[in-house]
Amino acid sequence: MSFTKGPVILTTVFCLLSGALGQDDWGVTYSSTSICGLKGSFVDILCTYSYPSVTQITETFWHINWSPNTPTDLSLDSRYQGRVEYLGNKVNNCTLRIKNLTEGDVEEKYRFRFITDGPKDSWSGDEVSLTLTDLHITVSPESVKEGEKVTLTCNSICSLSNNPTYIWYRNSQPHKHTADNRLAKDSVSAEDAGRYSCSVQGHAIHSSPEMSLSVRCK
Ligand SMILES: *[C@@H]1O[C@H](CO)[C@@H](O)[C@H](O)[C@H]1NC(C)=O
Ligand SMILES: *[C@@H]1O[C@H](CO)[C@@H](O)[C@H](O)[C@H]1NC(C)=O
């Protein structure tokens, strides 16, 4: 592995990005093209778009496929009716929220499209794919004595989008917020024992099952 290549590659990527997002260019940029959401909850696909400044936007929508020959607005698809909310605008923000996420939602690819009054009259962004996960806690090490260190991890099969804050509960009471998915205790005491669960801020009802932490005496 060569570490010296890192900065060179970064510079190249940066130039490509700033070129693609120039003021007079057409483009759609997503926070990520693979979005990870909690089953049953919602996800926001953060999105911005750009076009030549002389252009007027006439229509904006998200779509999943091209058939029969023109892409149609996702919010008119019976499987998504009432579950998609356009949080963007007709200027530069094309953020989409998909609610009550179901397994079927991961089989589609999502694209933002805008239509203008200009000569080159429409544009669709790249595809965004979706993965769904549940949360579950693992405790490491599995067994601890008073004074030892223990780490609880709130696991998901994909890395949840938009850097959420994690919320921890002990015996069903809110216990702590963490910036990542780990709750570390450097020196456990008997009072730390209990049933733990975790969730993500804004999605509290979709929490993990409870996991017991037991602390043995020294
Ligand atoms: C676009 O709108 C979403 C939803 O309102 C917001 O969270 C996001 O920060 C906005 N993005 C930009 C670049 O303004
Ligand atoms: C959709 O989600 C909302 C809020 O999470 C919930 O109150 C509602 O019952 C859900 N609807 C369905 C049909 O699952």
mmCIF file of C-alpha atoms and ligand atoms in Angstrom:
data_model
loop_
_atom_site.group_PDB
_atom_site.id
_atom_site.type_symbol
_atom_site.label_atom_id
_atom_site.label_comp_id
_atom_site.label_asym_id
_atom_site.label_seq_id
_atom_site.Cartn_x
_atom_site.Cartn_y
_atom_site.Cartn_z
ATOM 1 C CA MET A 1 0.000 0.000 0.000
ATOM 2 C CA SER A 2 1.338 3.444 -0.840
ATOM 3 C CA PHE A 3 0.222 6.368 1.274
ATOM 4 C CA THR A 4 1.881 8.981 -0.881
ATOM 5 C CA LYS A 5 -0.791 8.592 -3.547
ATOM 6 C CA GLY A 6 -3.591 9.800 -1.236
ATOM 7 C CA PRO A 7 -3.272 13.591 -1.610
ATOM 8 C CA VAL A 8 -2.849 13.323 -5.397
ATOM 9 C CA ILE A 9 -6.062 11.350 -5.798
ATOM 10 C CA LEU A 10 -7.952 13.733 -3.498
ATOM 11 C CA THR A 11 -6.878 16.739 -5.550
ATOM 12 C CA THR A 12 -8.076 15.100 -8.746
ATOM 13 C CA VAL A 13 -11.467 14.262 -7.276
ATOM 14 C CA PHE A 14 -11.834 17.790 -5.976
ATOM 15 C CA CYS A 15 -11.142 19.278 -9.414
ATOM 16 C CA LEU A 16 -13.643 16.965 -11.084
ATOM 17 C CA LEU A 17 -16.307 17.863 -8.536
ATOM 18 C CA SER A 18 -15.814 21.586 -8.769
ATOM 19 C CA GLY A 19 -15.810 21.321 -12.552
ATOM 20 C CA ALA A 20 -19.054 19.353 -12.548
ATOM 21 C CA LEU A 21 -20.731 21.828 -10.231
ATOM 22 C CA GLY A 22 -19.811 24.988 -12.097
ATOM 23 C CA GLN A 23 -22.483 27.618 -12.197
ATOM 24 C CA ASP A 24 -23.518 26.977 -15.772
ATOM 25 C CA ASP A 25 -23.462 23.208 -15.647
ATOM 26 C CA TRP A 26 -26.201 20.653 -15.437
ATOM 27 C CA GLY A 27 -26.047 18.267 -12.565
ATOM 28 C CA VAL A 28 -27.619 16.489 -9.626
ATOM 29 C CA THR A 29 -25.548 15.742 -6.521
ATOM 30 C CA TYR A 30 -26.676 13.405 -3.746
ATOM 31 C CA SER A 31 -25.259 13.136 -0.221
ATOM 32 C CA SER A 32 -24.626 9.518 -1.201
ATOM 33 C CA THR A 33 -25.785 7.167 -3.938
ATOM 34 C CA SER A 34 -26.297 4.359 -1.442
ATOM 35 C CA ILE A 35 -28.621 5.296 1.366
ATOM 36 C CA CYS A 36 -29.099 3.300 4.549
ATOM 37 C CA GLY A 37 -32.390 3.552 6.446
ATOM 38 C CA LEU A 38 -34.180 1.932 9.359
ATOM 39 C CA LYS A 39 -36.969 -0.492 8.494
ATOM 40 C CA GLY A 40 -40.368 1.116 9.053
ATOM 41 C CA SER A 41 -38.880 4.569 9.525
ATOM 42 C CA PHE A 42 -37.949 7.243 6.963
ATOM 43 C CA VAL A 43 -34.834 8.361 5.097
ATOM 44 C CA ASP A 44 -33.874 11.704 3.640
ATOM 45 C CA ILE A 45 -31.910 11.556 0.403
ATOM 46 C CA LEU A 46 -30.102 14.914 0.548
ATOM 47 C CA CYS A 47 -29.828 16.305 -2.947
ATOM 48 C CA THR A 48 -28.892 19.501 -4.799
ATOM 49 C CA TYR A 49 -29.091 20.355 -8.476
ATOM 50 C CA SER A 50 -27.680 22.950 -10.839
ATOM 51 C CA TYR A 51 -28.363 24.252 -14.364
ATOM 52 C CA PRO A 52 -27.432 27.279 -16.458
ATOM 53 C CA SER A 53 -28.518 30.475 -14.747
ATOM 54 C CA VAL A 54 -30.695 31.655 -17.665
ATOM 55 C CA THR A 55 -32.908 28.576 -17.309
ATOM 56 C CA GLN A 56 -36.290 28.455 -15.571
ATOM 57 C CA ILE A 57 -37.299 25.280 -13.751
ATOM 58 C CA THR A 58 -40.800 24.174 -14.612
ATOM 59 C CA GLU A 59 -41.048 20.771 -12.950
ATOM 60 C CA THR A 60 -39.151 18.708 -10.352
ATOM 61 C CA PHE A 61 -39.812 15.132 -9.294
ATOM 62 C CA TRP A 62 -38.229 11.819 -8.337
ATOM 63 C CA HIS A 63 -38.751 8.685 -10.392
ATOM 64 C CA ILE A 64 -37.735 5.043 -10.382
ATOM 65 C CA ASN A 65 -37.922 3.846 -13.959
ATOM 66 C CA TRP A 66 -38.347 4.989 -17.511
ATOM 67 C CA SER A 67 -41.204 2.821 -18.628
ATOM 68 C CA PRO A 68 -43.273 3.059 -20.697
ATOM 69 C CA ASN A 69 -41.226 5.874 -22.254
ATOM 70 C CA THR A 70 -41.092 8.838 -19.916
ATOM 71 C CA PRO A 71 -40.199 8.798 -16.224
ATOM 72 C CA THR A 72 -43.188 9.380 -13.976
ATOM 73 C CA ASP A 73 -43.431 11.092 -10.621
ATOM 74 C CA LEU A 74 -42.832 8.621 -7.783
ATOM 75 C CA SER A 75 -45.502 10.262 -5.629
ATOM 76 C CA LEU A 76 -48.113 9.114 -8.176
ATOM 77 C CA ASP A 77 -47.005 5.456 -7.937
ATOM 78 C CA SER A 78 -49.572 3.589 -5.842
ATOM 79 C CA ARG A 79 -46.818 1.771 -3.896
ATOM 80 C CA TYR A 80 -45.372 5.106 -2.746
ATOM 81 C CA GLN A 81 -48.498 7.214 -2.460
ATOM 82 C CA GLY A 82 -48.455 9.124 0.837
ATOM 83 C CA ARG A 83 -44.952 7.836 1.611
ATOM 84 C CA VAL A 84 -42.783 10.217 -0.393
ATOM 85 C CA GLU A 85 -42.352 13.843 0.501
ATOM 86 C CA TYR A 86 -40.388 16.303 -1.614
ATOM 87 C CA LEU A 87 -38.453 18.485 0.856
ATOM 88 C CA GLY A 88 -36.643 20.332 -1.931
ATOM 89 C CA ASN A 89 -37.630 23.350 -3.982
ATOM 90 C CA LYS A 90 -37.596 24.612 -7.554
ATOM 91 C CA VAL A 91 -34.252 26.395 -7.136
ATOM 92 C CA ASN A 92 -31.449 24.039 -6.098
ATOM 93 C CA ASN A 93 -32.548 21.621 -3.404
ATOM 94 C CA CYS A 94 -34.029 18.254 -4.405
ATOM 95 C CA THR A 95 -34.087 16.420 -1.068
ATOM 96 C CA LEU A 96 -36.531 13.523 -0.902
ATOM 97 C CA ARG A 97 -37.995 11.826 2.164
ATOM 98 C CA ILE A 98 -39.295 8.259 1.839
ATOM 99 C CA LYS A 99 -41.407 7.235 4.822
ATOM 100 C CA ASN A 100 -42.614 3.934 6.287
ATOM 101 C CA LEU A 101 -39.770 2.121 4.540
ATOM 102 C CA THR A 102 -40.578 -1.397 3.420
ATOM 103 C CA GLU A 103 -38.497 -4.250 1.987
ATOM 104 C CA GLY A 104 -39.915 -3.594 -1.479
ATOM 105 C CA ASP A 105 -38.337 -0.123 -1.488
ATOM 106 C CA VAL A 106 -34.820 -1.557 -1.702
ATOM 107 C CA GLU A 107 -35.532 -3.193 -5.061
ATOM 108 C CA GLU A 108 -35.868 0.144 -6.835
ATOM 109 C CA LYS A 109 -33.319 2.763 -7.851
ATOM 110 C CA TYR A 110 -34.252 6.389 -7.286
ATOM 111 C CA ARG A 111 -33.414 9.373 -9.480
ATOM 112 C CA PHE A 112 -34.180 13.055 -9.288
ATOM 113 C CA ARG A 113 -35.374 14.740 -12.483
ATOM 114 C CA PHE A 114 -35.956 18.376 -13.356
ATOM 115 C CA ILE A 115 -37.567 19.894 -16.395
ATOM 116 C CA THR A 116 -36.843 23.387 -17.666
ATOM 117 C CA ASP A 117 -38.083 25.820 -20.266
ATOM 118 C CA GLY A 118 -34.678 25.801 -21.981
ATOM 119 C CA PRO A 119 -33.632 24.158 -25.241
ATOM 120 C CA LYS A 120 -32.083 21.173 -23.427
ATOM 121 C CA ASP A 121 -35.198 20.669 -21.465
ATOM 122 C CA SER A 122 -34.745 17.905 -18.876
ATOM 123 C CA TRP A 123 -32.167 16.169 -16.736
ATOM 124 C CA SER A 124 -32.150 13.087 -14.481
ATOM 125 C CA GLY A 125 -29.491 12.477 -11.861
ATOM 126 C CA ASP A 126 -27.696 9.177 -11.295
ATOM 127 C CA GLU A 127 -29.387 6.329 -9.469
ATOM 128 C CA VAL A 128 -29.619 6.164 -5.701
ATOM 129 C CA SER A 129 -30.011 2.764 -4.061
ATOM 130 C CA LEU A 130 -31.461 1.971 -0.685
ATOM 131 C CA THR A 131 -30.571 -0.567 2.022
ATOM 132 C CA LEU A 132 -32.677 -1.167 5.117
ATOM 133 C CA THR A 133 -31.548 -2.303 8.515
ATOM 134 C CA ASP A 134 -32.694 -3.062 12.040
ATOM 135 C CA LEU A 135 -30.614 -2.206 15.094
ATOM 136 C CA HIS A 136 -29.178 -4.679 17.578
ATOM 137 C CA ILE A 137 -26.747 -4.306 20.458
ATOM 138 C CA THR A 138 -23.605 -6.304 21.050
ATOM 139 C CA VAL A 139 -21.654 -6.121 24.321
ATOM 140 C CA SER A 140 -17.889 -6.532 24.384
ATOM 141 C CA PRO A 141 -16.517 -8.274 26.306
ATOM 142 C CA GLU A 142 -19.631 -10.359 26.971
ATOM 143 C CA SER A 143 -18.884 -10.653 30.652
ATOM 144 C CA VAL A 144 -17.342 -7.951 32.883
ATOM 145 C CA LYS A 145 -16.303 -7.433 36.475
ATOM 146 C CA GLU A 146 -16.633 -4.169 38.425
ATOM 147 C CA GLY A 147 -13.896 -1.731 37.409
ATOM 148 C CA GLU A 148 -13.393 -3.235 33.941
ATOM 149 C CA LYS A 149 -14.082 -1.612 30.624
ATOM 150 C CA VAL A 150 -17.093 -2.537 28.505
ATOM 151 C CA THR A 151 -18.352 -1.284 25.155
ATOM 152 C CA LEU A 152 -21.890 -1.558 23.839
ATOM 153 C CA THR A 153 -22.275 -1.232 20.073
ATOM 154 C CA CYS A 154 -25.505 -0.400 18.276
ATOM 155 C CA ASN A 155 -25.130 -2.464 15.084
ATOM 156 C CA SER A 156 -26.784 -2.092 11.708
ATOM 157 C CA ILE A 157 -26.081 -3.930 8.443
ATOM 158 C CA CYS A 158 -25.313 -0.642 6.676
ATOM 159 C CA SER A 159 -23.921 2.620 7.956
ATOM 160 C CA LEU A 160 -26.906 4.896 8.637
ATOM 161 C CA SER A 161 -27.015 7.950 6.390
ATOM 162 C CA ASN A 162 -26.574 11.571 7.460
ATOM 163 C CA ASN A 163 -24.457 10.835 10.585
ATOM 164 C CA PRO A 164 -27.216 10.329 13.127
ATOM 165 C CA THR A 165 -26.881 10.757 16.890
ATOM 166 C CA TYR A 166 -27.432 7.506 18.791
ATOM 167 C CA ILE A 167 -29.706 7.358 21.821
ATOM 168 C CA TRP A 168 -29.180 4.765 24.533
ATOM 169 C CA TYR A 169 -31.753 3.556 27.028
ATOM 170 C CA ARG A 170 -31.165 1.697 30.274
ATOM 171 C CA ASN A 171 -34.120 -0.167 31.791
ATOM 172 C CA SER A 172 -36.335 1.688 29.261
ATOM 173 C CA GLN A 173 -35.184 5.137 30.462
ATOM 174 C CA PRO A 174 -33.138 7.522 28.262
ATOM 175 C CA HIS A 175 -29.541 7.054 29.361
ATOM 176 C CA LYS A 176 -27.089 8.771 26.997
ATOM 177 C CA HIS A 177 -26.576 10.278 23.527
ATOM 178 C CA THR A 178 -23.472 9.362 21.524
ATOM 179 C CA ALA A 179 -22.083 10.776 18.292
ATOM 180 C CA ASP A 180 -21.247 7.308 16.983
ATOM 181 C CA ASN A 181 -22.765 3.887 17.531
ATOM 182 C CA ARG A 182 -20.696 2.982 20.605
ATOM 183 C CA LEU A 183 -21.332 3.451 24.293
ATOM 184 C CA ALA A 184 -18.094 2.868 26.189
ATOM 185 C CA LYS A 185 -17.790 2.589 29.949
ATOM 186 C CA ASP A 186 -14.212 2.712 31.167
ATOM 187 C CA SER A 187 -14.877 1.378 34.631
ATOM 188 C CA VAL A 188 -18.220 -0.356 35.139
ATOM 189 C CA SER A 189 -19.949 -0.476 38.481
ATOM 190 C CA ALA A 190 -22.878 -2.536 39.729
ATOM 191 C CA GLU A 191 -25.223 0.367 38.882
ATOM 192 C CA ASP A 192 -24.376 0.030 35.196
ATOM 193 C CA ALA A 193 -25.995 -3.384 35.033
ATOM 194 C CA GLY A 194 -29.380 -3.466 33.354
ATOM 195 C CA ARG A 195 -31.274 -3.867 30.115
ATOM 196 C CA TYR A 196 -29.971 -1.638 27.311
ATOM 197 C CA SER A 197 -31.441 -0.675 23.970
ATOM 198 C CA CYS A 198 -30.448 1.860 21.350
ATOM 199 C CA SER A 199 -32.105 4.015 18.717
ATOM 200 C CA VAL A 200 -31.269 6.879 16.429
ATOM 201 C CA GLN A 201 -32.356 10.487 16.969
ATOM 202 C CA GLY A 202 -35.533 11.228 15.046
ATOM 203 C CA HIS A 203 -36.358 7.519 14.786
ATOM 204 C CA ALA A 204 -36.792 6.675 18.451
ATOM 205 C CA ILE A 205 -39.686 4.262 18.010
ATOM 206 C CA HIS A 206 -37.526 2.011 15.836
ATOM 207 C CA SER A 207 -35.201 0.983 18.634
ATOM 208 C CA SER A 208 -33.202 -2.206 19.036
ATOM 209 C CA PRO A 209 -34.327 -5.107 21.217
ATOM 210 C CA GLU A 210 -33.030 -4.955 24.783
ATOM 211 C CA MET A 211 -29.711 -6.511 25.719
ATOM 212 C CA SER A 212 -28.689 -7.264 29.299
ATOM 213 C CA LEU A 213 -25.442 -6.045 30.774
ATOM 214 C CA SER A 214 -24.476 -7.888 33.932
ATOM 215 C CA VAL A 215 -21.584 -6.815 36.093
ATOM 216 C CA ARG A 216 -19.866 -9.330 38.369
ATOM 217 C CA CYS A 217 -18.428 -8.345 41.742
ATOM 218 C CA LYS A 218 -14.682 -7.943 41.999
HETATM 219 C C1 LIG B 1 -32.088 20.851 1.360
HETATM 220 O O1 LIG B 1 -33.282 20.660 2.095
HETATM 221 C C2 LIG B 1 -33.176 19.751 3.173
HETATM 222 C C3 LIG B 1 -34.571 19.537 3.743
HETATM 223 O O2 LIG B 1 -35.192 20.732 4.062
HETATM 224 C C4 LIG B 1 -32.200 20.303 4.179
HETATM 225 O O3 LIG B 1 -32.067 19.400 5.263
HETATM 226 C C5 LIG B 1 -30.856 20.486 3.503
HETATM 227 O O4 LIG B 1 -29.945 21.062 4.412
HETATM 228 C C6 LIG B 1 -30.992 21.372 2.278
HETATM 229 N N1 LIG B 1 -29.710 21.357 1.559
HETATM 230 C C7 LIG B 1 -29.065 22.487 1.242
HETATM 231 C C8 LIG B 1 -27.772 22.300 0.525
HETATM 232 O O5 LIG B 1 -29.509 23.587 1.509
HETATM 233 C C1 LIG B 2 -46.150 5.271 8.878
HETATM 234 O O1 LIG B 2 -45.251 5.845 9.814
HETATM 235 C C2 LIG B 2 -45.877 6.646 10.794
HETATM 236 C C3 LIG B 2 -44.807 7.321 11.636
HETATM 237 O O2 LIG B 2 -43.645 6.565 11.727
HETATM 238 C C4 LIG B 2 -46.793 5.758 11.637
HETATM 239 O O3 LIG B 2 -47.449 6.538 12.613
HETATM 240 C C5 LIG B 2 -47.813 5.114 10.711
HETATM 241 O O4 LIG B 2 -48.604 4.207 11.443
HETATM 242 C C6 LIG B 2 -47.147 4.375 9.575
HETATM 243 N N1 LIG B 2 -48.149 3.936 8.644
HETATM 244 C C7 LIG B 2 -48.164 2.703 8.178
HETATM 245 C C8 LIG B 2 -49.245 2.409 7.184
HETATM 246 O O5 LIG B 2 -47.361 1.859 8.530
#
